[in-house]
mmCIF file of C-alpha atoms and ligand atoms in Angstrom:
data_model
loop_
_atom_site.group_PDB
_atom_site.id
_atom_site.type_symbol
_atom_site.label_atom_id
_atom_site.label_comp_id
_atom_site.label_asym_id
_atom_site.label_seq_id
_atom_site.Cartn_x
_atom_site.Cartn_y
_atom_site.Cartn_z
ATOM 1 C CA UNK A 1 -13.076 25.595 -26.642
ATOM 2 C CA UNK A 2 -10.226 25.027 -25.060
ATOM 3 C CA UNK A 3 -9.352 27.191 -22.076
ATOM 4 C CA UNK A 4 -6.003 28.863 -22.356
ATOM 5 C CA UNK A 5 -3.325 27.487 -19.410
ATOM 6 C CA UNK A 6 -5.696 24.337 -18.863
ATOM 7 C CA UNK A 7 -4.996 21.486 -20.403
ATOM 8 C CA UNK A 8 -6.388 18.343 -21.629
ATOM 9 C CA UNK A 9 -6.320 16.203 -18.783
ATOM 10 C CA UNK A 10 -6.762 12.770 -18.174
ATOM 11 C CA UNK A 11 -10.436 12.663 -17.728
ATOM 12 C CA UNK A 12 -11.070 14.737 -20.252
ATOM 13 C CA UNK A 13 -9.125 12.541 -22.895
ATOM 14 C CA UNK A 14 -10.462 9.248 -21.710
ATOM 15 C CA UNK A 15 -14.331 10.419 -21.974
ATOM 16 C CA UNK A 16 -13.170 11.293 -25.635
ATOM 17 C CA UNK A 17 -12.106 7.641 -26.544
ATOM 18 C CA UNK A 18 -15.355 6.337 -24.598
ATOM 19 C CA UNK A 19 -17.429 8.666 -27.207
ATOM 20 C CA UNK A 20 -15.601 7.567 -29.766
ATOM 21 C CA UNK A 21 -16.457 3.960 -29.060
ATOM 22 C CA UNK A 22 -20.076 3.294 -29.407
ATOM 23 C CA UNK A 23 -20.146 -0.053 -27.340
ATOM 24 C CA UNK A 24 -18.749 1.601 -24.726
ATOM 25 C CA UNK A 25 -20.855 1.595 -21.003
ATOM 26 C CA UNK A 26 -18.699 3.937 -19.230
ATOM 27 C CA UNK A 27 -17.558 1.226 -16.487
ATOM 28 C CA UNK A 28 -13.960 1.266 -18.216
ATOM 29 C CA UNK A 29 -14.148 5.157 -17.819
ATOM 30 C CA UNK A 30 -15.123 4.645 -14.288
ATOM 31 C CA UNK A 31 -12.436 2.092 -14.046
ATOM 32 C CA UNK A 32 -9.375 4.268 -14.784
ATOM 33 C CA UNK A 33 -10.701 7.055 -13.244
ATOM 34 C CA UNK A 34 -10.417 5.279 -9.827
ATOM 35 C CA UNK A 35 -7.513 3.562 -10.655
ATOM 36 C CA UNK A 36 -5.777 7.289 -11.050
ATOM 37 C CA UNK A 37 -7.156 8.508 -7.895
ATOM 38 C CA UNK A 38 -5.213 5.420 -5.605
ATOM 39 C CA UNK A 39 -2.011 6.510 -8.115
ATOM 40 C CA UNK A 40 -2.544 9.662 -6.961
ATOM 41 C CA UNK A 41 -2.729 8.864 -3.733
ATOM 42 C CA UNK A 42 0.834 6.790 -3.769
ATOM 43 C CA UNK A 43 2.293 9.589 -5.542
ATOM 44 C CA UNK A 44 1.425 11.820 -2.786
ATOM 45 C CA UNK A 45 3.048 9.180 0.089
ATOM 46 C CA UNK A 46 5.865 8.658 -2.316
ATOM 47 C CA UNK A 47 7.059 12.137 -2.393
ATOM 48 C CA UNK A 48 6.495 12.186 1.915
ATOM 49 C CA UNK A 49 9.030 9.127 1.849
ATOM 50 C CA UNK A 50 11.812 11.068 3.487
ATOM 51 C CA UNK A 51 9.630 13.251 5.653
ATOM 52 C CA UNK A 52 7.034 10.457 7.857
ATOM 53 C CA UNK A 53 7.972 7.210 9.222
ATOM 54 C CA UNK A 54 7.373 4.935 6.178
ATOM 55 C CA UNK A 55 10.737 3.948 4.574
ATOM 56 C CA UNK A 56 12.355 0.705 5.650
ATOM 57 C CA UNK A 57 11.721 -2.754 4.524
ATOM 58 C CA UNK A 58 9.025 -4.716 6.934
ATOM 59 C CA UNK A 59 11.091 -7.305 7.507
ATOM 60 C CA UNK A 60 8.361 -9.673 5.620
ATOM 61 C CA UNK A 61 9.322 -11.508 2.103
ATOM 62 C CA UNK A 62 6.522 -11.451 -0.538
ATOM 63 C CA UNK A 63 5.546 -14.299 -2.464
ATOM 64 C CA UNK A 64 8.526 -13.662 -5.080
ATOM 65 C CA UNK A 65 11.023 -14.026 -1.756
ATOM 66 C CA UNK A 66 11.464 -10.255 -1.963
ATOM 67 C CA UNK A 67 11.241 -7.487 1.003
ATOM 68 C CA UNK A 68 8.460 -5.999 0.967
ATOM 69 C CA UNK A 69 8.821 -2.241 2.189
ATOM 70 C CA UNK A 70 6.139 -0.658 3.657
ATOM 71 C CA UNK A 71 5.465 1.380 0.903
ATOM 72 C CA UNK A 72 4.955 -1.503 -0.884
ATOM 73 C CA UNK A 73 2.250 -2.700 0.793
ATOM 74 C CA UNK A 74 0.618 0.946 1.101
ATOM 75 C CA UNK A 75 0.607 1.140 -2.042
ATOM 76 C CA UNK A 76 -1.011 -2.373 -3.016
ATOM 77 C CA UNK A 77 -3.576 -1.483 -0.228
ATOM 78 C CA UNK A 78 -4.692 1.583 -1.717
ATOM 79 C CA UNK A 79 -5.358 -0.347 -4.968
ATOM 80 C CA UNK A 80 -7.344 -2.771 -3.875
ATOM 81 C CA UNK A 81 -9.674 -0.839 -1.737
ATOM 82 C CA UNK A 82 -10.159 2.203 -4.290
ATOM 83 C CA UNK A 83 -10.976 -0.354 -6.646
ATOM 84 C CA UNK A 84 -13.033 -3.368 -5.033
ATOM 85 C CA UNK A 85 -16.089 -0.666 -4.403
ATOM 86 C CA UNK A 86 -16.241 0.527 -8.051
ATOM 87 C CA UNK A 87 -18.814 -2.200 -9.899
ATOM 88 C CA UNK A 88 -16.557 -3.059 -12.393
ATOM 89 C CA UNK A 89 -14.167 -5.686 -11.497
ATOM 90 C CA UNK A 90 -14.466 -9.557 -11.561
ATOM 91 C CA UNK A 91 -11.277 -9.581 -9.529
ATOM 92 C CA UNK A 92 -8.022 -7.967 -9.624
ATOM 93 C CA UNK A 93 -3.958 -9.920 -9.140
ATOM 94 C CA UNK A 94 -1.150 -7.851 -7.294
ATOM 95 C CA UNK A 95 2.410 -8.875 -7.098
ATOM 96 C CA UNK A 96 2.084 -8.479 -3.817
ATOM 97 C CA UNK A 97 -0.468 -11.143 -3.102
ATOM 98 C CA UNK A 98 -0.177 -14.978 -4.498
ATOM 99 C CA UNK A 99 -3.351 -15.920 -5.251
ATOM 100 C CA UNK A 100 -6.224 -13.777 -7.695
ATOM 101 C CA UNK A 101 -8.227 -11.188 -4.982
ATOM 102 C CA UNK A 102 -12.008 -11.036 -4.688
ATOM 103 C CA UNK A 103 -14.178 -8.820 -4.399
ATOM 104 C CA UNK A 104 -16.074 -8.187 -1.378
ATOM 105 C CA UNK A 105 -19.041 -9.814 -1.639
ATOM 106 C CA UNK A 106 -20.947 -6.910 -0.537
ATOM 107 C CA UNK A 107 -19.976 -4.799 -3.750
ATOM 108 C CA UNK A 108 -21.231 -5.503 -6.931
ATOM 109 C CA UNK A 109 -19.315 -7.046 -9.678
ATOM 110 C CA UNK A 110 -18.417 -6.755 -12.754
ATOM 111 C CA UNK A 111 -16.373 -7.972 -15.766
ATOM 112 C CA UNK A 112 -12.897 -6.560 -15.970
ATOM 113 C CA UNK A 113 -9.790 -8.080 -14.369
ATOM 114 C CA UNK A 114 -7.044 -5.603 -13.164
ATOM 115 C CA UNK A 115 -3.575 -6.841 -13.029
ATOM 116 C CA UNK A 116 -0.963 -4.653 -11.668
ATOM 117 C CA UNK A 117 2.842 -4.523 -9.494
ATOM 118 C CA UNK A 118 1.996 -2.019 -6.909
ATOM 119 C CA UNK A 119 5.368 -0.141 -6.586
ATOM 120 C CA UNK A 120 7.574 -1.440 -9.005
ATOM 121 C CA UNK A 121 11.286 -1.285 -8.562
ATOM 122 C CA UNK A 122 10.600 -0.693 -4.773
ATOM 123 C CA UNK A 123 14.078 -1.545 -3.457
ATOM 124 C CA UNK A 124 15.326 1.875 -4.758
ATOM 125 C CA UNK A 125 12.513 3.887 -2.663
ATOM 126 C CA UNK A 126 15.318 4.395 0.224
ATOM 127 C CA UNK A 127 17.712 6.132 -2.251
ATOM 128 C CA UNK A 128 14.598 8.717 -4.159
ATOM 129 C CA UNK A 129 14.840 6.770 -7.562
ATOM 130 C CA UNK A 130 12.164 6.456 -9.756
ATOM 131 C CA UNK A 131 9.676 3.583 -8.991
ATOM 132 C CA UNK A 132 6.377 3.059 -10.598
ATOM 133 C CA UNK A 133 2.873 1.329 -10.591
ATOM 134 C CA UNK A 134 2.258 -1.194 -13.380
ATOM 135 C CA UNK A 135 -1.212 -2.174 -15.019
ATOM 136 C CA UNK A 136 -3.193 -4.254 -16.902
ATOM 137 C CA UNK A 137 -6.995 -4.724 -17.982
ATOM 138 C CA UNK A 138 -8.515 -7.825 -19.317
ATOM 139 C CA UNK A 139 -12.285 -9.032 -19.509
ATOM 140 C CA UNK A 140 -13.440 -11.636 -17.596
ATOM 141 C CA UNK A 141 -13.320 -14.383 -20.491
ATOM 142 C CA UNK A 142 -15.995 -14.744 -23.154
ATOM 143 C CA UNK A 143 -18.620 -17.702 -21.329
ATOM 144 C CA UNK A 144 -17.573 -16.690 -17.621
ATOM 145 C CA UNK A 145 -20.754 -16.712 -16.151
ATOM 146 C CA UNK A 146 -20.681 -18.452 -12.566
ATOM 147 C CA UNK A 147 -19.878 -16.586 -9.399
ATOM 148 C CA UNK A 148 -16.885 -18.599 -8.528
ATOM 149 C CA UNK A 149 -13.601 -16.905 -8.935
ATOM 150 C CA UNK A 150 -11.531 -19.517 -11.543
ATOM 151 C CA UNK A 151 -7.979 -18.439 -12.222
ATOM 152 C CA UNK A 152 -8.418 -19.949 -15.379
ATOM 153 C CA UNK A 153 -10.598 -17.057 -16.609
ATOM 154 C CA UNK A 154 -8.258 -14.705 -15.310
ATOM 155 C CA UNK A 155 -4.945 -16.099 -16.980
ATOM 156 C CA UNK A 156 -4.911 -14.875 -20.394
ATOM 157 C CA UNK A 157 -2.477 -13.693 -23.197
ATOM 158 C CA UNK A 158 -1.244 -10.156 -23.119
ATOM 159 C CA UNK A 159 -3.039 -9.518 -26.671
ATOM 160 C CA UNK A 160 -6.407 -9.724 -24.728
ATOM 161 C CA UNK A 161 -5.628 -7.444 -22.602
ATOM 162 C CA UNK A 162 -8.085 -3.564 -23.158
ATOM 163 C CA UNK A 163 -5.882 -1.045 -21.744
ATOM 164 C CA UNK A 164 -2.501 -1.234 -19.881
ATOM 165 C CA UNK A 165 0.075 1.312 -18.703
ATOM 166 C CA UNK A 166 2.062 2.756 -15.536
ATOM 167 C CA UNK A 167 2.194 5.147 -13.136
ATOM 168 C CA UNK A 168 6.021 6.476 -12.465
ATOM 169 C CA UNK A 169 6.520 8.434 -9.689
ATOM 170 C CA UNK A 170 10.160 10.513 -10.428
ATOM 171 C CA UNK A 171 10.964 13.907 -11.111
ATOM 172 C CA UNK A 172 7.569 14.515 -11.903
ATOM 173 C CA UNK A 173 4.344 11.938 -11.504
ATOM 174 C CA UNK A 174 3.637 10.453 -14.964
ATOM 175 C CA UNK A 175 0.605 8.163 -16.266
ATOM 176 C CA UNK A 176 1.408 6.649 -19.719
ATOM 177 C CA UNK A 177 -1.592 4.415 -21.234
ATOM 178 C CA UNK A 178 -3.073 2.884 -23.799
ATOM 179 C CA UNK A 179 -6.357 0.680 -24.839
ATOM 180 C CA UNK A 180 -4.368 -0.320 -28.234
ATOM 181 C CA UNK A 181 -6.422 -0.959 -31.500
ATOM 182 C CA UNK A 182 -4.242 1.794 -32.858
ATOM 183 C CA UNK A 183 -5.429 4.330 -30.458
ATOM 184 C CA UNK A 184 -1.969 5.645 -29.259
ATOM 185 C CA UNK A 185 0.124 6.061 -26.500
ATOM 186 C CA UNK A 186 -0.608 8.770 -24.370
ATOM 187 C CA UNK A 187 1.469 10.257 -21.526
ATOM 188 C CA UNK A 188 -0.117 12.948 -18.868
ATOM 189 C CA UNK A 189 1.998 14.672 -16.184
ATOM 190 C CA UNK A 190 0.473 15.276 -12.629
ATOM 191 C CA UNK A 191 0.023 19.002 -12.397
ATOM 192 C CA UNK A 192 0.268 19.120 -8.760
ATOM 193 C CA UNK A 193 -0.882 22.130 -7.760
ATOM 194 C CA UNK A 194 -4.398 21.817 -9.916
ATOM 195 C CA UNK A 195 -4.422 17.885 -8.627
ATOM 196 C CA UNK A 196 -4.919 16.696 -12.126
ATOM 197 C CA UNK A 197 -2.793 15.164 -15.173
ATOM 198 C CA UNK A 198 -2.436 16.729 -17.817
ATOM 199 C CA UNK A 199 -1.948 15.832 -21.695
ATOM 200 C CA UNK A 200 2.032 15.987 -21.955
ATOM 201 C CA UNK A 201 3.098 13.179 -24.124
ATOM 202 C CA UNK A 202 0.778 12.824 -27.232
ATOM 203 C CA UNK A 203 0.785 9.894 -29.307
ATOM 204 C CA UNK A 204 4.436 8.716 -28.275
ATOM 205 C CA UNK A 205 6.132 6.371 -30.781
ATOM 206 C CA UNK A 206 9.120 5.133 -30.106
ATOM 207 C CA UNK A 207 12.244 5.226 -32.540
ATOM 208 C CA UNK A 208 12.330 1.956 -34.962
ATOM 209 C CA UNK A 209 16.387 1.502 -33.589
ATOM 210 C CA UNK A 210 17.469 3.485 -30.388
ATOM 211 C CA UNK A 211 21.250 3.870 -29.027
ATOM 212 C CA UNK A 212 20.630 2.792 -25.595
ATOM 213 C CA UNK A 213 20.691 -0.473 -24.184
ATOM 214 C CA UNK A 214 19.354 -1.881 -20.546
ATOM 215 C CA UNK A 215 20.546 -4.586 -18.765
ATOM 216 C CA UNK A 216 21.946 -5.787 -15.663
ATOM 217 C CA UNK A 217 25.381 -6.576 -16.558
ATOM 218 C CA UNK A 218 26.078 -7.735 -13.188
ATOM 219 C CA UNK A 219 24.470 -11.234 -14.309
ATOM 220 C CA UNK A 220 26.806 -11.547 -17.199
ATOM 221 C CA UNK A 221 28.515 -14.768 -15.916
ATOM 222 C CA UNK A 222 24.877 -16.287 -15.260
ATOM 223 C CA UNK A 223 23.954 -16.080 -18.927
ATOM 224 C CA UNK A 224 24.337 -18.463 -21.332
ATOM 225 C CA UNK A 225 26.599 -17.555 -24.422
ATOM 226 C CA UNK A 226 23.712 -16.201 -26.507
ATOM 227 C CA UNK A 227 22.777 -13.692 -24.081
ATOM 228 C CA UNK A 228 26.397 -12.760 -23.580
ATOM 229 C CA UNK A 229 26.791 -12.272 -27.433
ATOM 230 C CA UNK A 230 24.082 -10.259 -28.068
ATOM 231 C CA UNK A 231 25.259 -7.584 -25.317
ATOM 232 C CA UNK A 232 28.812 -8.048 -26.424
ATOM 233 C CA UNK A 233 26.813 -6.401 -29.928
ATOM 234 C CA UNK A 234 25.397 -4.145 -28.264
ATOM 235 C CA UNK A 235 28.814 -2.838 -27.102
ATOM 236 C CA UNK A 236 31.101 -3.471 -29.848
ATOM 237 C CA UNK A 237 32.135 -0.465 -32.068
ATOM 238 C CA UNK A 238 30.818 -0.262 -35.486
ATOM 239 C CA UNK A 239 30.074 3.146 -37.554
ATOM 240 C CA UNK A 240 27.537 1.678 -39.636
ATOM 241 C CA UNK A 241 25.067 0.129 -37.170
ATOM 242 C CA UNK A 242 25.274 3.241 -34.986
ATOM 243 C CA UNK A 243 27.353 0.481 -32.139
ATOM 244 C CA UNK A 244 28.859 0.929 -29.600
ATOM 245 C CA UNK A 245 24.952 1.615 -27.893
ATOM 246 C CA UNK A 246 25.041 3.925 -24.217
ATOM 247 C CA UNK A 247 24.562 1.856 -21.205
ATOM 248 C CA UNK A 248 21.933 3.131 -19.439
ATOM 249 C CA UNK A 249 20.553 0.813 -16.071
ATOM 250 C CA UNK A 250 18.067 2.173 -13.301
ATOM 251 C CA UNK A 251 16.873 -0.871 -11.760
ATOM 252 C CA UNK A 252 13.438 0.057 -11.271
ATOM 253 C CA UNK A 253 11.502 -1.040 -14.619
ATOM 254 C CA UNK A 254 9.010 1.154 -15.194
ATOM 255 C CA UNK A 255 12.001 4.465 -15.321
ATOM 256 C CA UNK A 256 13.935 2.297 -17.685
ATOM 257 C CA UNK A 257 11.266 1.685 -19.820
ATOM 258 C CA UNK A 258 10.571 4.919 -20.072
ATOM 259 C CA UNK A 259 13.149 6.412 -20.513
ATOM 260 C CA UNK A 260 13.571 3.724 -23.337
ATOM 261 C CA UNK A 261 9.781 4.642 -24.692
ATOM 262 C CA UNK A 262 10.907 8.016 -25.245
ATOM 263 C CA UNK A 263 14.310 8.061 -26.563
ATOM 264 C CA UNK A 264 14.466 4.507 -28.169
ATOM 265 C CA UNK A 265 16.734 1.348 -26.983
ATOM 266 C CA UNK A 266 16.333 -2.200 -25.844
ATOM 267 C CA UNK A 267 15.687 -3.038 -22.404
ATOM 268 C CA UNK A 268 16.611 -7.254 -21.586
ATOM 269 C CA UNK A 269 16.057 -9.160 -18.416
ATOM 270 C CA UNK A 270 17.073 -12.341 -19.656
ATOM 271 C CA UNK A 271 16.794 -15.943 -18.324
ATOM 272 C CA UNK A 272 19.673 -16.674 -16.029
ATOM 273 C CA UNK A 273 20.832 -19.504 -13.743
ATOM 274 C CA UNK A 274 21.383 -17.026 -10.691
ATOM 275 C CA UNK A 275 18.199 -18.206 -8.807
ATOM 276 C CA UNK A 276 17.350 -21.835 -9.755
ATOM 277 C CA UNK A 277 14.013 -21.024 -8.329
ATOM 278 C CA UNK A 278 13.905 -18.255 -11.553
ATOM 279 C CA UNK A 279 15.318 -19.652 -14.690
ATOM 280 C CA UNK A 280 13.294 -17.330 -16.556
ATOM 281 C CA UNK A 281 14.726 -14.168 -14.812
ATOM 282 C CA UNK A 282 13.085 -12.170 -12.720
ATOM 283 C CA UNK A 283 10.289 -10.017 -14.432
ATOM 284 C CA UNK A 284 6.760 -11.147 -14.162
ATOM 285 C CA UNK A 285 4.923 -12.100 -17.318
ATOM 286 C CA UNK A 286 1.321 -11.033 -16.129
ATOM 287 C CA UNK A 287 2.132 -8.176 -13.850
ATOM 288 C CA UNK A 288 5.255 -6.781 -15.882
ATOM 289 C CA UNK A 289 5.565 -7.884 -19.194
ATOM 290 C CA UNK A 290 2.069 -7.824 -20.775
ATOM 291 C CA UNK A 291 0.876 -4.386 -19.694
ATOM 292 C CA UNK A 292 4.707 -2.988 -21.035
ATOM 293 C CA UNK A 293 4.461 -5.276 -23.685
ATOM 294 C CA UNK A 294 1.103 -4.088 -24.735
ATOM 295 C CA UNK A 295 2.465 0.026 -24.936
ATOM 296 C CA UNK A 296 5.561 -0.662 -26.714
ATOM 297 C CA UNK A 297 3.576 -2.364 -29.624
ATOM 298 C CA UNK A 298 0.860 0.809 -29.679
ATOM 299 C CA UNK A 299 3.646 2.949 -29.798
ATOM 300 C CA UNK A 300 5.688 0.902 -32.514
ATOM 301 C CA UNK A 301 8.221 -0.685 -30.390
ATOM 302 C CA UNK A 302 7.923 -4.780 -29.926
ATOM 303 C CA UNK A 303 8.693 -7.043 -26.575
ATOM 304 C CA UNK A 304 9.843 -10.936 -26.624
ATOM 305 C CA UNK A 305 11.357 -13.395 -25.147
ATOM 306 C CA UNK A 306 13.792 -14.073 -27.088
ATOM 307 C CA UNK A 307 12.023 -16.799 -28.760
ATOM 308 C CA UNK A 308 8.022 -15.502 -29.476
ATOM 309 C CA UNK A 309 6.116 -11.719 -28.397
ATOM 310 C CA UNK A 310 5.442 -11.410 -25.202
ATOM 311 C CA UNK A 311 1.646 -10.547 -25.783
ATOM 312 C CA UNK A 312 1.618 -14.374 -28.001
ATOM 313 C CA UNK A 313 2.663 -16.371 -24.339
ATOM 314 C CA UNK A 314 -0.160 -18.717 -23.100
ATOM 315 C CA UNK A 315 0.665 -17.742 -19.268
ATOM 316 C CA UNK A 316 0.181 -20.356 -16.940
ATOM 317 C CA UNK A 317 0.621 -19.174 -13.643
ATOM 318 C CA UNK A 318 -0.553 -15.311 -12.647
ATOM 319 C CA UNK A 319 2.950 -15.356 -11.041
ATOM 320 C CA UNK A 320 5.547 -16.808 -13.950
ATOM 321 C CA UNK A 321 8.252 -15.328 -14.893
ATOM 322 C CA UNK A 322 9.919 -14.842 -18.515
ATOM 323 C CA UNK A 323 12.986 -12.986 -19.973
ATOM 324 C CA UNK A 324 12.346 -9.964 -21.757
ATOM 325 C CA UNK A 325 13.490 -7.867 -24.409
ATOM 326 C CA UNK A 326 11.319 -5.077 -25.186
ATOM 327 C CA UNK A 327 12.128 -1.484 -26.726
ATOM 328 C CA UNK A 328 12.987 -0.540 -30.322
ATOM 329 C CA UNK A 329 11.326 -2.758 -32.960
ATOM 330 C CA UNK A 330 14.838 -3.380 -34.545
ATOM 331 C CA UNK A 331 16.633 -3.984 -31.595
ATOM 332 C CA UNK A 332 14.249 -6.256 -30.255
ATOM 333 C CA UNK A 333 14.675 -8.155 -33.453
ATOM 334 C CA UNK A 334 18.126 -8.443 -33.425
ATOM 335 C CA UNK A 335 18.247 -9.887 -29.870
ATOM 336 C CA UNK A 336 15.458 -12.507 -30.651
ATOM 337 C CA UNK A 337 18.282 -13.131 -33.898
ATOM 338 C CA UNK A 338 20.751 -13.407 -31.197
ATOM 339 C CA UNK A 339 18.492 -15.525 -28.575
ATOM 340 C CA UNK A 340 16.536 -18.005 -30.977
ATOM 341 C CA UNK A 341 18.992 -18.111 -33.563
ATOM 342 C CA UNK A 342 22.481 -18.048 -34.500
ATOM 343 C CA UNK A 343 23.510 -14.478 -33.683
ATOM 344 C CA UNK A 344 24.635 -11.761 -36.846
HETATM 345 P P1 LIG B 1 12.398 -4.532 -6.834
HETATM 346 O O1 LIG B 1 10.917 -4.168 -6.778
HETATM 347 O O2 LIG B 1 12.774 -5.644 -5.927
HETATM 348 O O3 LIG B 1 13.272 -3.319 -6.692
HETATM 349 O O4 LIG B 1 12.627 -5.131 -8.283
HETATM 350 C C1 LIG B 1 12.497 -4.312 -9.378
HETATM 351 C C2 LIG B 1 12.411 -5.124 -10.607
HETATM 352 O O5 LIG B 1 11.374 -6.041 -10.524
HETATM 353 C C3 LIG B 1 12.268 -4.247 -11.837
HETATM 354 O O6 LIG B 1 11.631 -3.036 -11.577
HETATM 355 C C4 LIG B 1 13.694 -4.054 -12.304
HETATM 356 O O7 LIG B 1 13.794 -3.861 -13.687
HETATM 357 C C5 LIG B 1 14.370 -5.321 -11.892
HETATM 358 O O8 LIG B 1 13.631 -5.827 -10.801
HETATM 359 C C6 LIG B 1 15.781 -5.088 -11.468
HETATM 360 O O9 LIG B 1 16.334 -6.304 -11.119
HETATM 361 P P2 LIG B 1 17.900 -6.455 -10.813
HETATM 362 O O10 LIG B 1 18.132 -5.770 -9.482
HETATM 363 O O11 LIG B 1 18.116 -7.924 -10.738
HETATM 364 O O12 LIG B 1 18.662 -5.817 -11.933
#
């Protein structure tokens, strides 16, 4: 029975999936549960940002020629040594480092992969937006038996992956995950007082056609003419099709998305020609894309490129890029109209 003022929290409602799946060892369980301690652990250095001597940039560029602020790097730090220890891994990937990381050899190892963008959105830490932790889980391929650490093994569609989600730390700390196969979406709010998060967002599904669009309209004069006409749609008035949508742009991913998630809307980071380093944009497929890509399809909601879903893409490099367009199923579907096709 369930106590009154406590709520379900996290634990709780991931030991209830592992019973429900009788294959299951309890290293995935063990997995996430570690994985929430480190978020908990940024969350509580996140909300000190003002207070102790840990904003400011570095001065060092990460591997995607970004600064990388200190709480950046905190943050990725905290993930990998929370979770090397644990058993489970084969290896883990962080935005913040360029090639796959190891695992010490003296822990054991085992078969998952963890993907994840330490502190997304990071260049709006000095101004107390919303940034977030990204993740996703695979399993070390099917045949992966040696010891040595092959990228190849590692790089795979966003379909395989067994659970993704994020961490974002705003107004109030949120975890929103899922391990798909129809198993929901399911959002829990750090109760910070009791140290634990809590069931607050049950089963989210996101609306089939939102009002809100996301983009960087800054970029307009880097797009090609299909990218401009679809937001140009977006904008124009028109009763019928609910138009003209609400602009609505954080800049840190993870708040746009879910503010998206819950209230319905298109978020796009198309291909551009600012960068010719980044003609695909500037969000990551592995480390971005898949693990969003992977919620928004639990929770009825579809991501592309423009051309194909994101979770279809072959990835070839643990850091490539690709344009996205992710949020309502319809909206999605009218920009991949507007992007592979001829427009409406
Ligand atoms: P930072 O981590 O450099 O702030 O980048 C954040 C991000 O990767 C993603 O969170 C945003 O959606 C996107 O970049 C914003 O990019 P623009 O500043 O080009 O709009």
């Amino acid at each position: 029975m369930q106590r009154q003022g406590v709520g379900i929290t996290i634990t709780q409602h991931i030991l209830t999936q592992q019973r429900e799946n009788p294959e299951a060892t309890g290293g995935f369980t063990t997995l996430l549960n570690e994985l929430i301690v480190a978020a908990k652990v940024i969350s509580r250095e996140v909300n000190q940002a003002g207070l102790v001597d840990i904003l400011g940039p570095t001065g060092k560029i990460n591997i995607q020629d970004e600064q990388v602020q200190k709480l950046d790097i905190f943050a990725n730090r905290v993930i990998i040594e929370r979770m090397q220890h644990i058993g489970e891994l084969w290896c883990m990937g962080s935005e913040e480092d360029p090639d796959l990381i190891d695992i010490p050899p003296h822990y054991p190892k085992g078969d998952y992969i963890l993907l994840f963008d330490p502190l997304d959105g990071s260049s709006n830490i000095d101004v107390n937006v919303s940034i977030g932790t990204i993740f996703g889980i695979y399993k070390r391929k099917d045949g992966g038996s040696g010891s040595e650490l092959l990228l190849g093994e590692a790089l795979q569609p966003g379909f395989n992956q067994v659970a993704a989600g994020y961490f974002i730390y705003g107004s109030s700390t949120i975890m929103v995950y899922t391990t798909g196969k129809g198993t929901g979406v399911h959002g829990f709010t750090l109760f910070p007082s009791v140290g634990e998060f809590l069931l607050s967002h049950q089963n989210i599904k996101i609306p089939e056609k939102g009002k809100i669009y996301s983009i960087n309209e800054g970029n307009y004069l880097h797009w090609d003419e299909k990218t401009r006409a679809l937001v140009d749609y977006f904008k124009a008035k028109d009763q019928e099709t609910g138009r003209p949508y609400t602009s609505r742009y954080v800049g840190s991913l993870v708040a746009d998305f879910h503010r998206n998630l819950l209230k319905g809307g298109i978020f796009m980071y198309p291909a551009d020609n600012k960068d010719p380093r980044k003609p695909s944009g500037k969000l990551r497929l592995m480390i971005e894309a898949n693990p969003l890509a992977m919620v928004i399809k639990e929770a009825g909601g579809y991501a592309s490129d423009g051309h194909r879903p994101i979770l279809e893409i072959e990835p070839k490099d643990l850091h490539q890029r690709t344009p996205l367009y992710i949020g309502s199923k319809k909206d999605v579907e009218t920009a991949d109209t507007f992007i592979s096709g001829q427009g409406i």
